[in-house]
Short mmCIF file of C-alpha atoms in Angstrom, two decimals:
data_model
loop_
_atom_site.label_atom_id
_atom_site.label_comp_id
_atom_site.label_asym_id
_atom_site.label_seq_id
_atom_site.Cartn_x
_atom_site.Cartn_y
_atom_site.Cartn_z
CA MET O 20 -93.68 55.11 94.31
CA ILE O 21 -91.26 52.90 92.29
CA LYS O 22 -87.55 52.52 93.81
CA LYS O 23 -84.47 51.45 92.42
CA LEU O 24 -82.67 48.22 93.84
CA VAL O 25 -79.19 47.74 92.77
CA LEU O 26 -78.45 44.11 93.78
CA MET O 27 -75.18 42.53 93.15
CA ARG O 28 -72.73 39.79 94.15
CA HIS O 29 -69.15 39.98 95.28
CA GLY O 30 -65.99 39.60 93.42
CA GLN O 31 -63.97 36.63 92.78
CA THR O 32 -62.84 35.19 96.56
CA LEU O 33 -59.68 32.81 97.31
CA PHE O 34 -62.36 29.72 97.74
CA ASN O 35 -64.16 30.55 94.63
CA LEU O 36 -60.74 30.08 93.22
CA ARG O 37 -59.79 27.03 95.46
CA GLY O 38 -63.42 25.60 94.28
CA LYS O 39 -64.57 25.64 98.12
CA PHE O 40 -67.83 25.97 99.68
CA GLN O 41 -68.55 29.59 101.50
CA GLY O 42 -71.84 30.19 102.35
CA VAL O 43 -71.41 31.69 105.93
CA VAL O 44 -67.60 31.39 106.35
CA ASP O 45 -65.51 33.97 104.77
CA SER O 46 -62.34 34.15 102.26
CA PRO O 47 -60.96 37.35 100.81
CA LEU O 48 -60.78 38.81 97.78
CA THR O 49 -58.83 38.36 95.06
CA PRO O 50 -56.91 40.56 93.34
CA LEU O 51 -58.74 39.78 90.11
CA GLY O 52 -62.16 40.11 92.60
CA ILE O 53 -60.78 43.26 93.20
CA GLN O 54 -60.19 44.34 89.42
CA GLN O 55 -63.39 43.11 88.86
CA ALA O 56 -65.38 45.53 91.40
CA LYS O 57 -63.29 47.99 89.79
CA THR O 58 -64.36 47.03 86.63
CA VAL O 59 -68.19 47.87 87.66
CA LYS O 60 -67.92 50.77 89.12
CA PRO O 61 -68.30 52.98 86.07
CA PHE O 62 -71.03 50.87 85.06
CA LEU O 63 -72.89 52.06 88.48
CA ASP O 64 -71.57 55.85 88.24
CA ASP O 65 -72.96 55.61 84.84
CA LEU O 66 -76.67 54.74 86.27
CA PRO O 67 -79.10 57.28 85.49
CA PHE O 68 -79.60 58.25 89.27
CA GLN O 69 -77.79 58.41 92.31
CA PHE O 70 -77.68 56.28 95.58
CA ASP O 71 -78.71 57.24 98.61
CA HIS O 72 -78.27 54.24 100.88
CA ALA O 73 -76.10 51.18 100.27
CA TYR O 74 -75.98 47.67 102.03
CA SER O 75 -74.41 44.50 102.31
CA SER O 76 -74.12 41.43 104.01
CA SER O 77 -71.68 41.00 107.13
CA SER O 78 -69.73 38.62 104.92
CA GLU O 79 -66.23 40.62 104.41
CA ARG O 80 -66.14 39.47 100.81
CA ALA O 81 -69.69 41.30 100.35
CA CYS O 82 -68.54 44.23 102.37
CA ASP O 83 -65.07 44.55 100.71
CA THR O 84 -66.52 44.82 96.95
CA LEU O 85 -69.27 47.38 97.82
CA GLU O 86 -66.56 49.60 99.71
CA ILE O 87 -64.67 49.30 95.88
CA VAL O 88 -67.56 50.18 94.06
CA THR O 89 -69.28 53.36 96.34
CA ASN O 90 -67.98 55.68 99.05
CA LEU O 91 -71.78 56.10 100.48
CA PRO O 92 -71.18 54.94 104.16
CA TYR O 93 -73.45 51.16 104.49
CA ILE O 94 -75.45 48.87 107.09
CA ARG O 95 -74.12 45.61 107.39
CA LEU O 96 -77.18 42.90 107.37
CA LYS O 97 -76.96 39.24 108.13
CA GLY O 98 -80.20 38.72 106.19
CA LEU O 99 -78.00 39.28 102.82
CA LYS O 100 -75.84 36.47 103.79
CA GLU O 101 -75.26 33.60 101.35
CA TRP O 102 -77.10 30.51 101.76
CA ASN O 103 -75.68 28.77 105.15
CA PHE O 104 -73.92 25.25 103.76
CA GLY O 105 -73.95 23.66 108.11
CA ILE O 106 -71.31 21.06 107.67
CA LEU O 107 -70.48 21.16 104.40
CA GLU O 108 -69.06 24.98 104.62
CA GLY O 109 -65.36 24.99 103.43
CA GLU O 110 -65.63 21.77 101.35
CA PRO O 111 -64.78 21.20 97.84
CA GLU O 112 -67.17 22.18 95.45
CA TYR O 113 -67.40 18.73 93.84
CA LEU O 114 -69.71 17.48 96.93
CA HIS O 115 -72.44 20.40 95.24
CA PRO O 116 -75.48 18.01 93.63
CA PRO O 117 -77.32 19.27 91.34
CA PHE O 118 -79.20 22.85 91.87
CA ASP O 119 -82.83 21.25 92.05
CA GLN O 120 -81.51 18.86 95.21
CA TYR O 121 -79.83 21.91 97.56
CA ASP O 122 -82.73 22.29 99.11
CA GLU O 123 -82.54 18.80 100.51
CA TYR O 124 -79.17 18.20 100.75
CA PHE O 125 -78.15 20.97 102.58
CA SER O 126 -80.97 21.31 105.11
CA THR O 127 -80.09 17.65 105.97
CA HIS O 128 -76.58 18.75 106.77
CA ASP O 129 -77.12 21.19 109.07
CA GLY O 130 -77.81 24.26 106.93
CA GLU O 131 -80.59 26.20 105.71
CA GLY O 132 -83.37 24.97 103.00
CA ARG O 133 -84.20 26.97 100.01
CA MET O 134 -87.53 28.95 101.89
CA GLU O 135 -84.97 29.77 104.40
CA VAL O 136 -82.87 31.52 102.50
CA PHE O 137 -85.30 33.11 100.09
CA ASN O 138 -87.74 34.29 102.92
CA ARG O 139 -84.45 35.81 104.84
CA ILE O 140 -83.15 37.61 101.97
CA ASN O 141 -86.50 38.75 100.35
CA SER O 142 -87.92 39.89 103.87
CA THR O 143 -84.43 41.69 103.95
CA LEU O 144 -84.77 43.59 101.13
CA CYS O 145 -88.31 44.21 101.28
CA SER O 146 -87.82 45.91 104.55
CA ILE O 147 -84.79 47.96 103.21
CA MET O 148 -87.08 49.22 100.26
CA GLU O 149 -89.80 49.76 102.36
CA LYS O 150 -88.01 52.75 104.07
CA GLU O 151 -89.30 56.10 103.41
CA ASP O 152 -86.44 58.02 102.67
CA HIS O 153 -84.95 55.11 100.60
CA CYS O 154 -85.03 55.84 97.14
CA ASN O 155 -82.42 54.47 94.98
CA VAL O 156 -80.59 51.62 96.97
CA ILE O 157 -77.44 49.04 96.80
CA ALA O 158 -76.93 45.90 98.22
CA ALA O 159 -74.18 43.59 97.79
CA SER O 160 -74.94 39.75 98.47
CA HIS O 161 -74.42 36.49 97.28
CA GLY O 162 -74.56 34.43 94.59
CA LEU O 163 -77.07 31.95 95.86
CA ALA O 164 -78.92 33.48 98.10
CA MET O 165 -79.57 36.40 95.26
CA ARG O 166 -80.63 33.32 92.77
CA GLU O 167 -83.54 32.73 95.09
CA PHE O 168 -84.34 36.05 94.94
CA VAL O 169 -84.28 37.12 91.63
CA THR O 170 -85.86 33.49 90.39
CA TYR O 171 -88.75 34.42 93.00
CA TRP O 172 -89.72 37.42 91.40
CA THR O 173 -89.10 36.45 87.75
CA LYS O 174 -91.08 33.26 87.81
CA ASP O 175 -93.56 34.44 85.24
CA ASN O 176 -90.51 35.36 82.66
CA PRO O 177 -87.75 32.32 84.08
CA SER O 178 -85.62 33.15 80.74
CA LEU O 179 -84.39 36.69 82.96
CA VAL O 180 -82.37 34.88 84.77
CA PRO O 181 -78.80 34.30 83.61
CA SER O 182 -77.47 30.34 83.99
CA ARG O 183 -74.70 31.53 86.10
CA PHE O 184 -74.08 34.52 88.30
CA ALA O 185 -70.83 35.60 87.76
CA ASN O 186 -69.01 37.46 90.35
CA CYS O 187 -70.00 41.12 90.49
CA ILE O 188 -72.89 40.12 88.34
CA ILE O 189 -75.54 43.11 88.64
CA PHE O 190 -79.31 43.20 88.93
CA ILE O 191 -81.58 46.25 88.69
CA PHE O 192 -85.22 46.16 89.95
CA ASP O 193 -88.08 48.22 90.52
CA TYR O 194 -89.47 48.17 93.73
CA ASP O 195 -93.37 48.78 93.91
CA THR O 196 -93.87 50.68 97.11
CA GLU O 197 -97.80 49.82 96.81
CA THR O 198 -97.81 46.45 95.32
CA LYS O 199 -94.63 45.67 97.62
CA THR O 200 -93.43 43.86 94.42
CA PHE O 201 -89.37 43.54 92.85
CA THR O 202 -89.65 43.77 88.89
CA LEU O 203 -86.36 43.21 87.28
CA ILE O 204 -85.65 45.79 85.20
CA ASP O 205 -81.19 44.90 84.09
CA VAL O 206 -79.15 42.60 84.27
CA HIS O 207 -75.27 43.69 84.05
CA ASN O 208 -72.94 40.10 84.01
CA PRO O 209 -69.74 41.16 82.54
CA PHE O 210 -67.62 38.22 83.72
CA ALA O 211 -70.02 35.11 82.54
#
């Protein structure tokens, strides 16, 4: 059976605006972040299927975004949270190393390693999609955690992965319950 997963990033936050690391720490949506979510809502409403279940990271920024784009009740899951940056949480983003060094950099600063992030978000999303009554799911998450998930499931065609995961980027996946695999169908990145 083929099911649909719509995975979206939260809207712009105060820490995004101020250039601060925000992994497991939280900051509120800005007025622009709220407007971004309102702007993508018609795209989601026009999809050729209706959502039957909704999930969000337990972070406020993801929950608030999801509440703008759907009226469905939703479940908050820590497995959908952003990469944990350890002692670098809340620090200026100029401390970011090149992306290929994130694994060692954050894990040596009491944060998560790349495989920890991938395993966490992947097992969470697989568990959601394996639920019998879940056919069309929307989930709100975060840029770097989503990047790990999307990159893994598009490894045979990396050109499908946008270089920038802007706020409110939307990925549409098919999930095959027989092979337990995700296939990227579409990307909507209106604020890139």
